[in-house]
Tab-separated table of C-alpha atoms in Angstrom:
chain	number	residue	atom	x	y	z
A	1	ILE	CA	0.168	0.014	-0.012
A	2	VAL	CA	1.712	3.059	-1.220
A	3	GLY	CA	0.989	6.969	-1.817
A	4	ARG	CA	1.700	10.400	-0.722
A	5	PRO	CA	1.107	11.239	3.185
A	6	ASN	CA	-2.337	11.450	4.527
A	7	VAL	CA	-4.179	9.737	1.666
A	8	GLY	CA	-5.325	7.189	4.063
A	9	LYS	CA	-3.206	4.027	3.536
A	10	SER	CA	-3.248	3.083	7.076
A	11	SER	CA	-6.959	3.521	7.219
A	12	ILE	CA	-7.026	1.126	4.092
A	13	PHE	CA	-4.811	-1.237	5.860
A	14	ASN	CA	-6.798	-1.281	9.087
A	15	TRP	CA	-10.147	-1.406	6.837
A	16	LEU	CA	-8.922	-4.290	4.747
A	17	ALA	CA	-7.889	-6.097	7.750
A	18	ARG	CA	-10.917	-5.296	9.919
A	19	ARG	CA	-8.436	-4.729	12.752
A	20	ARG	CA	-7.090	-1.440	14.144
A	21	LEU	CA	-3.528	-2.481	13.646
A	22	ALA	CA	-1.781	0.821	12.201
A	23	ILE	CA	-2.123	4.260	14.032
A	24	VAL	CA	-4.519	6.480	12.175
A	25	ASP	CA	-3.717	10.281	12.764
A	26	ASP	CA	-4.315	13.488	10.848
A	27	MET	CA	-0.845	14.518	11.173
A	28	ALA	CA	1.294	13.592	8.148
A	29	GLY	CA	4.334	11.313	8.922
A	30	VAL	CA	2.616	8.939	11.570
A	31	THR	CA	3.541	5.614	9.765
A	32	ARG	CA	7.428	4.857	9.540
A	33	ASP	CA	7.977	0.993	9.412
A	34	ARG	CA	6.209	-1.191	7.108
A	35	MET	CA	3.418	-2.695	8.919
A	36	THR	CA	2.271	-6.013	7.965
A	37	TYR	CA	-0.920	-8.419	8.557
A	38	LEU	CA	-1.515	-11.845	7.108
A	39	MET	CA	-5.090	-12.406	6.028
A	40	GLU	CA	-7.490	-14.391	3.770
A	41	ALA	CA	-9.703	-13.786	1.011
A	42	ASP	CA	-11.567	-15.875	-1.574
A	43	GLY	CA	-9.578	-18.817	-0.374
A	44	ARG	CA	-6.066	-17.151	-0.740
A	45	TYR	CA	-3.715	-15.958	2.080
A	46	PHE	CA	-1.528	-12.839	1.280
A	47	GLU	CA	0.068	-10.232	3.492
A	48	LEU	CA	-0.864	-6.762	3.539
A	49	VAL	CA	1.925	-4.227	3.791
A	50	ASP	CA	1.279	-0.725	5.336
A	51	THR	CA	4.079	1.914	4.174
A	52	GLY	CA	5.067	5.440	5.240
A	53	GLY	CA	4.080	8.225	2.880
A	54	MET	CA	6.089	9.097	-0.141
A	55	GLY	CA	8.007	12.431	-0.056
A	56	ILE	CA	7.511	13.076	3.614
A	57	GLU	CA	10.005	15.202	5.484
A	58	ASP	CA	10.447	13.494	8.546
A	59	PRO	CA	11.260	15.755	11.796
A	60	ASP	CA	13.805	13.434	13.238
A	61	ASN	CA	15.619	13.107	9.898
A	62	LEU	CA	14.402	9.530	9.167
A	63	THR	CA	13.099	10.683	5.505
A	64	GLY	CA	15.794	8.445	3.968
A	65	GLN	CA	15.088	5.487	6.157
A	66	ILE	CA	11.401	5.886	5.620
A	67	GLU	CA	11.886	5.959	1.523
A	68	ASP	CA	14.166	3.037	1.959
A	69	GLN	CA	11.459	1.004	3.827
A	70	ILE	CA	8.899	2.095	0.970
A	71	SER	CA	11.266	1.005	-1.873
A	72	THR	CA	11.600	-2.304	-0.079
A	73	GLY	CA	8.049	-2.783	0.244
A	74	ILE	CA	7.354	-2.143	-3.380
A	75	GLU	CA	10.529	-4.339	-4.282
A	76	THR	CA	8.958	-7.441	-2.410
A	77	ALA	CA	5.464	-6.876	-3.415
A	78	ASP	CA	3.383	-8.869	-5.650
A	79	VAL	CA	0.505	-6.300	-6.169
A	80	ILE	CA	0.569	-2.554	-5.352
A	81	LEU	CA	-2.197	-0.515	-4.228
A	82	PHE	CA	-1.636	2.941	-5.181
A	83	VAL	CA	-3.890	5.086	-2.723
A	84	VAL	CA	-4.941	8.759	-3.927
A	85	ASP	CA	-7.450	11.176	-2.066
A	86	THR	CA	-10.654	11.823	-4.265
A	87	ARG	CA	-11.610	14.624	-1.871
A	88	ALA	CA	-8.402	16.454	-2.412
A	89	GLY	CA	-8.093	15.648	-6.061
A	90	LEU	CA	-5.224	15.216	-8.248
A	91	THR	CA	-2.058	16.779	-6.944
A	92	PRO	CA	1.547	17.109	-7.877
A	93	HIS	CA	2.548	15.142	-5.276
A	94	ASP	CA	0.495	12.215	-6.502
A	95	GLN	CA	1.985	12.768	-10.038
A	96	GLU	CA	5.717	12.323	-8.209
A	97	VAL	CA	4.524	8.852	-6.813
A	98	ALA	CA	3.250	7.884	-10.296
A	99	LYS	CA	6.444	8.586	-11.738
A	100	ARG	CA	8.100	6.367	-9.079
A	101	LEU	CA	5.956	3.613	-9.961
A	102	ARG	CA	6.167	4.027	-13.666
A	103	TYR	CA	8.709	1.261	-14.233
A	104	ILE	CA	7.306	-1.228	-11.525
A	105	ASP	CA	6.345	-4.273	-13.608
A	106	LYS	CA	3.829	-5.261	-11.407
A	107	PRO	CA	-0.122	-5.136	-10.996
A	108	ILE	CA	-1.051	-1.974	-9.886
A	109	ILE	CA	-4.385	-1.031	-8.344
A	110	CYS	CA	-5.169	2.856	-8.117
A	111	VAL	CA	-7.361	3.142	-5.256
A	112	ALA	CA	-9.325	6.344	-4.802
A	113	ASN	CA	-9.965	6.683	-1.132
A	114	LYS	CA	-12.499	8.958	0.797
A	115	SER	CA	-15.098	8.529	-2.112
A	116	ASP	CA	-17.856	8.686	0.857
A	117	SER	CA	-20.679	8.723	-1.509
A	118	GLU	CA	-21.447	8.143	-5.144
A	119	ASN	CA	-21.992	11.954	-5.869
A	120	LEU	CA	-18.218	12.072	-5.493
A	121	ASP	CA	-17.324	9.230	-7.917
A	122	PRO	CA	-17.065	11.518	-10.735
A	123	GLN	CA	-14.072	13.486	-9.023
A	124	ALA	CA	-12.255	10.381	-9.047
A	125	ASP	CA	-12.166	10.197	-12.891
A	126	GLU	CA	-9.198	12.687	-13.164
A	127	PHE	CA	-6.721	9.954	-11.803
A	128	TYR	CA	-7.037	8.025	-15.074
A	129	ARG	CA	-4.595	10.762	-15.959
A	130	LEU	CA	-1.937	9.064	-13.920
A	131	GLY	CA	-2.193	5.945	-15.905
A	132	ARG	CA	-1.391	3.538	-13.118
A	133	GLY	CA	-3.398	0.448	-13.026
A	134	LYS	CA	-7.296	-0.223	-12.732
A	135	LEU	CA	-8.997	2.539	-10.785
A	136	LEU	CA	-11.425	1.722	-7.847
A	137	VAL	CA	-13.155	4.125	-5.816
A	138	VAL	CA	-13.571	3.127	-1.966
A	139	SER	CA	-14.344	4.504	1.338
A	140	THR	CA	-13.226	3.291	4.473
A	141	ARG	CA	-15.446	5.510	6.262
A	142	ALA	CA	-18.470	4.416	4.561
A	143	ASP	CA	-17.339	1.175	4.083
A	144	ARG	CA	-17.792	1.129	0.238
A	145	ASN	CA	-16.321	-1.527	-2.158
A	146	ARG	CA	-14.321	-3.538	0.124
A	147	PRO	CA	-15.171	-6.908	-1.342
A	148	GLU	CA	-14.506	-5.385	-4.756
A	149	LEU	CA	-10.983	-4.386	-3.745
A	150	LEU	CA	-10.156	-7.625	-2.089
A	151	SER	CA	-11.432	-9.451	-5.475
A	152	MET	CA	-9.178	-7.517	-7.509
A	153	ILE	CA	-6.278	-7.986	-5.238
A	154	VAL	CA	-6.595	-12.055	-5.300
A	155	GLU	CA	-7.285	-11.750	-9.163
A	156	ARG	CA	-3.789	-10.164	-9.284
A	157	LEU	CA	-1.903	-12.503	-7.065
A	158	PRO	CA	0.636	-15.041	-8.519
A	159	PRO	CA	-0.568	-18.565	-8.501
A	160	PRO	CA	-0.518	-20.291	-5.194
A	161	LEU	CA	2.440	-22.137	-4.127
A	162	ASP	CA	1.971	-26.283	-3.656
A	163	ASP	CA	3.928	-26.297	-0.340
A	164	GLN	CA	2.147	-27.496	2.490
A	165	PRO	CA	1.451	-25.453	5.210
A	166	SER	CA	3.388	-26.224	8.381
A	167	SER	CA	1.364	-28.333	11.028
A	168	GLU	CA	3.571	-26.705	13.922
A	169	PRO	CA	2.101	-23.540	15.670
A	170	VAL	CA	4.133	-20.273	14.683
A	171	MET	CA	5.603	-18.741	17.634
A	172	LYS	CA	5.052	-15.045	18.152
A	173	VAL	CA	7.893	-13.256	20.085
A	174	THR	CA	7.007	-9.930	21.285
A	175	ILE	CA	9.971	-7.598	22.123
A	176	VAL	CA	9.246	-5.006	24.864
A	177	GLY	CA	11.482	-2.477	26.639
A	178	ARG	CA	11.934	1.418	27.492
A	179	ARG	CA	12.830	3.551	24.316
A	180	ASN	CA	16.106	3.103	22.472
A	181	VAL	CA	17.038	-0.044	24.142
A	182	GLY	CA	17.839	-1.613	20.629
A	183	LYS	CA	14.502	-3.607	20.038
A	184	SER	CA	14.437	-2.802	16.430
A	185	THR	CA	18.019	-3.367	15.911
A	186	PHE	CA	17.445	-6.720	17.331
A	187	VAL	CA	14.447	-7.276	15.202
A	188	ASN	CA	16.725	-6.563	12.293
A	189	SER	CA	19.256	-8.957	13.283
A	190	LEU	CA	16.532	-11.854	13.482
A	191	ALA	CA	14.977	-10.807	10.126
A	192	ASN	CA	18.513	-10.510	8.430
A	193	ALA	CA	17.334	-7.337	6.678
A	194	GLU	CA	16.753	-3.507	7.308
A	195	ARG	CA	13.217	-4.356	8.328
A	196	MET	CA	12.767	-1.751	10.925
A	197	ILE	CA	14.023	1.824	10.952
A	198	VAL	CA	16.654	2.109	13.529
A	199	SER	CA	17.957	5.631	15.108
A	200	GLU	CA	19.368	7.011	17.942
A	201	VAL	CA	15.985	9.195	18.168
A	202	PRO	CA	13.933	7.911	20.944
A	203	GLY	CA	10.656	6.675	20.061
A	204	THR	CA	11.466	5.784	16.473
A	205	THR	CA	8.877	2.823	16.472
A	206	ARG	CA	5.410	3.970	16.523
A	207	ASP	CA	3.332	0.859	15.921
A	208	SER	CA	3.783	-2.646	17.109
A	209	VAL	CA	5.051	-4.468	13.988
A	210	ASP	CA	4.834	-8.049	12.932
A	211	VAL	CA	7.907	-9.356	11.343
A	212	ARG	CA	7.793	-12.971	9.762
A	213	PHE	CA	11.309	-14.608	9.703
A	214	GLN	CA	12.712	-18.300	9.461
A	215	LEU	CA	15.492	-20.020	11.367
A	216	ASP	CA	16.633	-23.479	10.708
A	217	GLY	CA	13.569	-24.148	8.699
A	218	LYS	CA	11.092	-22.874	11.335
A	219	GLU	CA	8.796	-19.886	10.857
A	220	PHE	CA	8.390	-17.216	13.454
A	221	ILE	CA	6.854	-13.923	14.018
A	222	ALA	CA	8.618	-11.182	16.018
A	223	ILE	CA	6.614	-8.214	17.275
A	224	ASP	CA	8.376	-5.035	17.609
A	225	THR	CA	6.620	-2.545	19.879
A	226	PRO	CA	7.125	0.991	20.777
A	227	GLY	CA	9.390	1.949	23.632
A	228	LEU	CA	7.738	2.928	26.682
A	229	ARG	CA	8.266	5.865	29.299
A	230	LYS	CA	6.898	7.307	32.323
A	231	ASN	CA	4.275	9.794	31.449
A	232	LYS	CA	1.163	10.404	33.507
A	233	SER	CA	-0.652	12.617	30.740
A	234	VAL	CA	-1.648	11.473	27.421
A	235	ARG	CA	-0.362	14.161	25.062
A	236	THR	CA	-1.295	13.152	21.719
A	237	ASN	CA	-3.274	10.644	20.044
A	238	ILE	CA	0.166	8.684	18.958
A	239	ASP	CA	0.934	8.341	22.514
A	240	PHE	CA	-2.198	6.729	23.533
A	241	TYR	CA	-2.454	4.395	20.642
A	242	GLY	CA	1.285	3.413	20.892
A	243	THR	CA	0.789	2.648	24.348
A	244	HIS	CA	-2.257	0.480	23.657
A	245	ARG	CA	-0.333	-1.521	20.874
A	246	ALA	CA	2.754	-2.147	23.157
A	247	LYS	CA	0.260	-3.621	25.852
A	248	ARG	CA	-1.492	-5.663	23.077
A	249	GLY	CA	1.814	-6.940	21.682
A	250	ILE	CA	2.339	-8.211	25.207
A	251	ARG	CA	-1.030	-9.983	25.144
A	252	ARG	CA	-0.552	-11.579	21.766
A	253	ALA	CA	2.708	-13.074	22.568
A	254	ASP	CA	3.586	-16.602	23.250
A	255	VAL	CA	6.967	-15.469	24.404
A	256	VAL	CA	8.070	-11.877	25.716
A	257	LEU	CA	11.605	-10.842	25.585
A	258	LEU	CA	12.091	-7.805	28.074
A	259	PHE	CA	14.870	-5.831	27.029
A	260	PHE	CA	17.343	-3.930	29.232
A	261	ASP	CA	20.131	-1.677	28.508
A	262	ALA	CA	23.523	-2.701	29.698
A	263	SER	CA	24.466	0.602	30.187
A	264	GLN	CA	21.337	1.917	32.388
A	265	ARG	CA	19.827	1.143	35.440
A	266	ILE	CA	16.606	-0.762	35.834
A	267	SER	CA	13.804	1.899	35.971
A	268	LYS	CA	10.319	2.207	37.207
A	269	VAL	CA	8.935	1.531	33.533
A	270	ASP	CA	10.944	-1.662	33.381
A	271	LYS	CA	9.185	-2.991	36.723
A	272	GLN	CA	5.788	-1.831	35.399
A	273	LEU	CA	6.635	-3.682	32.254
A	274	CYS	CA	7.588	-6.940	34.204
A	275	SER	CA	4.408	-6.379	36.271
A	276	TYR	CA	2.279	-6.387	33.016
A	277	VAL	CA	3.951	-9.374	31.441
A	278	ALA	CA	3.474	-11.380	34.691
A	279	GLU	CA	-0.018	-10.257	35.069
A	280	ASN	CA	-0.653	-12.029	31.738
A	281	TYR	CA	1.152	-15.095	32.534
A	282	LYS	CA	3.627	-14.664	29.519
A	283	PRO	CA	6.652	-16.833	29.466
A	284	CYS	CA	9.484	-14.261	29.306
A	285	VAL	CA	13.306	-13.906	29.009
A	286	PHE	CA	15.034	-10.785	30.633
A	287	VAL	CA	17.401	-9.821	27.723
A	288	VAL	CA	20.375	-7.702	28.499
A	289	ASN	CA	21.370	-5.861	25.105
A	290	LYS	CA	24.475	-3.877	24.207
A	291	TRP	CA	26.419	-6.294	26.294
A	292	ASP	CA	29.624	-6.163	24.279
A	293	LEU	CA	29.988	-2.495	25.164
A	294	TYR	CA	29.615	-2.658	28.774
A	295	TYR	CA	30.312	-6.309	30.148
A	296	LYS	CA	33.761	-5.006	31.440
A	297	GLN	CA	31.954	-2.342	33.833
A	298	MET	CA	29.288	-4.504	34.941
A	299	PRO	CA	30.100	-8.428	34.700
A	300	THR	CA	27.549	-10.888	33.893
A	301	ASP	CA	26.947	-12.302	37.422
A	302	ARG	CA	26.553	-8.733	38.912
A	303	TRP	CA	23.716	-8.161	36.261
A	304	VAL	CA	22.147	-11.404	37.329
A	305	THR	CA	22.155	-10.700	40.875
A	306	TYR	CA	20.942	-7.197	40.116
A	307	LEU	CA	18.071	-8.729	38.100
A	308	ARG	CA	17.144	-11.364	40.781
A	309	ASP	CA	17.248	-8.833	43.662
A	310	THR	CA	14.927	-6.466	41.518
A	311	PHE	CA	12.381	-8.824	40.377
A	312	GLN	CA	12.054	-11.166	43.474
A	313	THR	CA	9.069	-13.005	42.185
A	314	MET	CA	10.354	-13.733	38.683
A	315	TRP	CA	13.084	-16.275	39.689
A	316	HIS	CA	11.865	-18.606	36.961
A	317	VAL	CA	12.604	-15.930	34.403
A	318	PRO	CA	15.809	-17.049	32.318
A	319	ILE	CA	18.538	-14.279	31.562
A	320	ALA	CA	20.126	-13.724	28.454
A	321	PHE	CA	22.933	-11.317	27.491
A	322	VAL	CA	23.117	-10.379	23.714
A	323	THR	CA	24.344	-7.721	21.249
A	324	GLY	CA	21.632	-7.040	18.695
A	325	GLN	CA	23.948	-5.036	16.471
A	326	THR	CA	26.239	-7.925	15.794
A	327	GLY	CA	23.685	-10.780	16.284
A	328	LYS	CA	25.815	-12.296	19.132
A	329	ASN	CA	23.826	-14.644	20.971
A	330	VAL	CA	20.705	-13.834	19.166
A	331	LYS	CA	20.195	-17.446	17.707
A	332	ALA	CA	20.716	-18.863	21.271
A	333	LEU	CA	18.091	-16.639	22.855
A	334	LEU	CA	15.663	-17.468	20.225
A	335	ASN	CA	16.338	-21.235	20.614
A	336	HIS	CA	15.488	-20.793	24.397
A	337	ALA	CA	12.620	-18.760	23.777
A	338	GLN	CA	11.163	-21.636	21.402
A	339	MET	CA	11.854	-24.131	24.676
A	340	LEU	CA	9.715	-21.708	26.508
A	341	PHE	CA	7.020	-21.776	24.170
A	342	LYS	CA	7.111	-25.620	24.055
A	343	GLN	CA	7.040	-25.741	27.944
A	344	SER	CA	3.925	-23.268	27.872
A	345	LEU	CA	2.128	-26.078	25.702
A	346	SER	CA	3.056	-29.043	28.412
A	347	ARG	CA	0.449	-31.188	29.845
A	348	VAL	CA	1.169	-33.359	32.806
A	349	SER	CA	-1.051	-36.057	34.063
A	350	THR	CA	-3.347	-35.974	36.986
A	351	GLY	CA	-1.696	-39.042	38.362
A	352	GLN	CA	1.703	-37.456	38.522
A	353	LEU	CA	0.463	-34.151	39.660
A	354	ASN	CA	-1.537	-36.053	42.763
A	355	ARG	CA	1.832	-37.833	43.642
A	356	LEU	CA	3.689	-34.594	43.533
A	357	ILE	CA	1.081	-32.716	45.684
A	358	LYS	CA	0.880	-35.572	48.116
A	359	ALA	CA	4.556	-35.634	48.314
A	360	ALA	CA	4.886	-31.889	48.982
A	361	ILE	CA	2.100	-32.070	51.754
A	362	GLU	CA	3.730	-34.895	53.855
A	363	ALA	CA	7.178	-33.205	53.489
A	364	THR	CA	5.688	-29.820	54.829
A	365	PRO	CA	2.029	-30.034	55.975
A	366	PRO	CA	-0.106	-26.797	55.613
A	367	PRO	CA	-0.371	-24.807	59.029
A	368	LEU	CA	-3.611	-25.260	60.841
A	369	HIS	CA	-6.627	-22.931	60.246
A	370	ASN	CA	-9.133	-22.723	62.822
A	371	HIS	CA	-7.575	-25.607	64.768
A	372	ARG	CA	-8.064	-27.748	61.859
A	373	ARG	CA	-5.779	-28.825	59.007
A	374	PRO	CA	-6.475	-27.857	55.468
A	375	LYS	CA	-6.900	-30.882	52.947
A	376	ILE	CA	-6.395	-30.887	49.187
A	377	PHE	CA	-8.620	-33.857	47.878
A	378	TYR	CA	-6.823	-34.072	44.207
A	379	ALA	CA	-5.206	-31.809	41.545
A	380	THR	CA	-5.392	-31.629	38.048
A	381	GLN	CA	-4.206	-29.589	34.776
A	382	VAL	CA	-7.143	-27.869	33.131
A	383	GLY	CA	-5.210	-25.795	30.557
A	384	ILE	CA	-2.030	-24.560	28.787
A	385	GLN	CA	-0.668	-21.480	27.992
A	386	PRO	CA	0.010	-20.897	30.692
A	387	PRO	CA	-0.376	-24.416	32.306
A	388	THR	CA	-3.211	-23.913	34.562
A	389	ILE	CA	-3.647	-26.389	37.576
A	390	VAL	CA	-6.494	-26.523	40.020
A	391	LEU	CA	-6.210	-28.115	43.412
A	392	VAL	CA	-9.680	-29.134	44.874
A	393	CYS	CA	-9.425	-28.745	48.724
A	394	ASN	CA	-11.897	-28.313	51.550
A	395	ASP	CA	-11.442	-24.650	52.015
A	396	PRO	CA	-9.210	-22.329	49.668
A	397	LYS	CA	-9.003	-19.585	52.445
A	398	ALA	CA	-7.544	-21.971	54.605
A	399	PHE	CA	-4.330	-22.037	52.724
A	400	SER	CA	-1.979	-18.915	53.399
A	401	PRO	CA	-0.258	-17.211	50.787
A	402	THR	CA	3.210	-18.591	52.023
A	403	TYR	CA	2.132	-22.007	51.555
A	404	ARG	CA	0.685	-21.400	48.310
A	405	ARG	CA	3.753	-20.039	47.126
A	406	TYR	CA	5.358	-23.327	48.545
A	407	LEU	CA	3.257	-25.481	46.464
A	408	LEU	CA	3.959	-23.135	43.491
A	409	GLY	CA	7.719	-23.716	43.913
A	410	VAL	CA	7.313	-27.254	44.191
A	411	LEU	CA	5.304	-27.568	41.098
A	412	ARG	CA	7.919	-25.526	39.219
A	413	ASP	CA	10.496	-27.376	40.592
A	414	GLN	CA	9.355	-31.031	39.569
A	415	LEU	CA	7.409	-30.318	36.352
A	416	SER	CA	8.435	-29.862	32.919
A	417	PHE	CA	7.506	-26.526	32.409
A	418	GLY	CA	9.430	-24.660	35.507
A	419	GLU	CA	10.418	-21.518	33.413
A	420	VAL	CA	7.032	-20.326	32.509
A	421	PRO	CA	4.370	-18.909	34.483
A	422	ILE	CA	1.948	-21.269	36.400
A	423	LYS	CA	-1.598	-20.400	36.893
A	424	LEU	CA	-2.636	-22.255	40.283
A	425	TYR	CA	-6.289	-22.174	41.260
A	426	LEU	CA	-7.474	-23.411	44.742
A	427	LYS	CA	-11.192	-24.718	44.453
A	428	ARG	CA	-13.556	-25.938	47.200
A	429	ARG	CA	-14.848	-29.316	46.586
A	430	ALA	CA	-18.336	-29.449	45.784
A	431	SER	CA	-20.763	-31.503	48.109
A	432	SER	CA	-21.773	-33.751	45.034
A	433	ASP	CA	-17.883	-34.470	44.376
A	434	LYS	CA	-17.488	-37.909	46.002
A	435	ARG	CA	-14.145	-38.392	44.574
A	436	SER	CA	-11.473	-39.945	46.917
A	437	ASP	CA	-8.346	-37.680	47.802
A	438	LEU	CA	-4.667	-38.135	46.919
A	439	GLU	CA	-4.698	-41.553	48.112
A	440	ASP	CA	-6.212	-42.150	44.337
A	441	PRO	CA	-3.303	-40.525	42.277
A	442	ASP	CA	-5.012	-41.637	38.939
A	443	THR	CA	-8.183	-39.739	39.284
A	444	THR	CA	-8.542	-37.699	35.983
A	445	PRO	CA	-11.155	-34.924	36.764
A	446	ALA	CA	-9.742	-32.300	34.362
A	447	GLU	CA	-13.200	-32.026	32.331
A	448	ASP	CA	-15.354	-31.644	35.367
A	449	VAL	CA	-13.253	-29.040	36.869
A	450	LEU	CA	-12.973	-27.270	33.811
A	451	GLU	CA	-16.740	-26.694	33.553
A	452	GLU	CA	-16.538	-25.100	37.305
A	453	VAL	CA	-13.325	-23.241	36.779
A	454	ASN	CA	-15.303	-20.031	36.443
A	455	ASP	CA	-17.075	-20.338	39.717
A	456	PHE	CA	-15.091	-17.380	41.290
A	457	ASP	CA	-17.053	-17.726	44.653
A	458	GLU	CA	-15.319	-20.945	45.244
A	459	LEU	CA	-12.141	-20.328	43.537
A	460	GLU	CA	-8.943	-18.747	44.451
A	461	ARG	CA	-6.099	-17.932	41.958
A	462	PHE	CA	-2.586	-17.481	43.143
A	463	PRO	CA	-0.941	-15.415	42.615
A	464	PRO	CA	-3.942	-12.901	43.589
A	465	ASP	CA	-4.945	-9.990	41.408
A	466	ASP	CA	-4.218	-7.467	44.470
A	467	ASP	CA	-0.408	-7.284	43.412
A	468	GLU	CA	-1.157	-6.407	39.999
A	469	SER	CA	-0.118	-3.244	38.469
A	470	ASP	CA	-1.132	-1.588	35.245
A	471	LEU	CA	0.542	0.684	32.537
A	472	SER	CA	-2.108	3.293	32.668
A	473	ASP	CA	0.458	6.116	33.645
A	474	MET	CA	3.227	4.958	31.120
A	475	GLN	CA	3.315	6.535	27.648
A	476	PHE	CA	5.193	5.580	24.486
A	477	GLU	CA	7.659	8.250	23.459
A	478	ALA	CA	6.862	9.622	20.027
């Protein structure tokens, strides 16, 4: 999707995808990186690519890099949507864009956007003078001619490949962190291409951007997110949507890579990001970037101690030291992230869980509550991503937070998913449930418990919600 600034390219992108993916704003030059979205229409899969405005003068001196991103998008495209503005009419800037497309030997569709009613359609006829592909009038606001545009795109796609799609799920890795910690440089190292605009200017990335790449024959999706900073006021629409997309990138992730700059201290923003990752139960790796420049000032063991002391509830999170610019340790980091992804998909039998919980209780019985010993009848896993375990007991409130942490630690130490978050529930046994207790370790009540898992009057989660923090006062740096 190409065109001059402010013709509605990002609106077209969101409209076709039926998602609010790209930031849409009246200010020219909001889009910098290429945004992508894999979608399906008429039985064909294809990737939409949104680009920045051609000829934009960027205030942060990134014009050259934005133009490089546009050129790369055009070179790798199979079909080009040349977007123009019906209400504004034909401009010299449109003619300059048409000149750039003159020698592009690819199907081009001239999309006359902002044709909100049929009364405006005759105004679009002047775009025939550009001589660049089939003309179609559309309106994202009035939802005009979306099926027609999708059909035209599909008709112009190359023949489908015979390759069978992989049966393995594609892992989504979200890269988060403060501004200017090297997230986009790291993504470029993964993709082996200048996929993201990289600059010393903080806040260069404005959208969360999906980048597809392959490693050792396996496909991955890296989600680069805007850098966040502490800011109690939302100054612009771009600030608001940038923060929203960073948080959504975390929620979409299979694994989160939380980046730290080796030259800087851990900040409140880092702590809030970590809390948001934990709140969403996402597998995570602490990534110390720019390690080659600062390892002499702060050796590896000191950084590990620093991170462990700062994030004392996240001892299960692995730590990696990388140099995104040179690619050092990047492949090893991705392999470890893939291992975390597999752990989050792991299942354990009810029999194994019951034997494990029984041994833990025998080793350290729960403290008395109201002069009575709390009792766990059985345990079962009811979900994955994250692994979700329910302990059916006589009284959830009888188990102290300390004892719950003990049980969670036992599960983490003994099971195959020790490096990922575990969601632990305590549920009161229903009066109709006549199953025996842990003496019968092979009971498999997962389906029955799953049906009741939304009964929050009788169900308590650990860790509790009270300790969760949000990012409402954090804003991305534009």
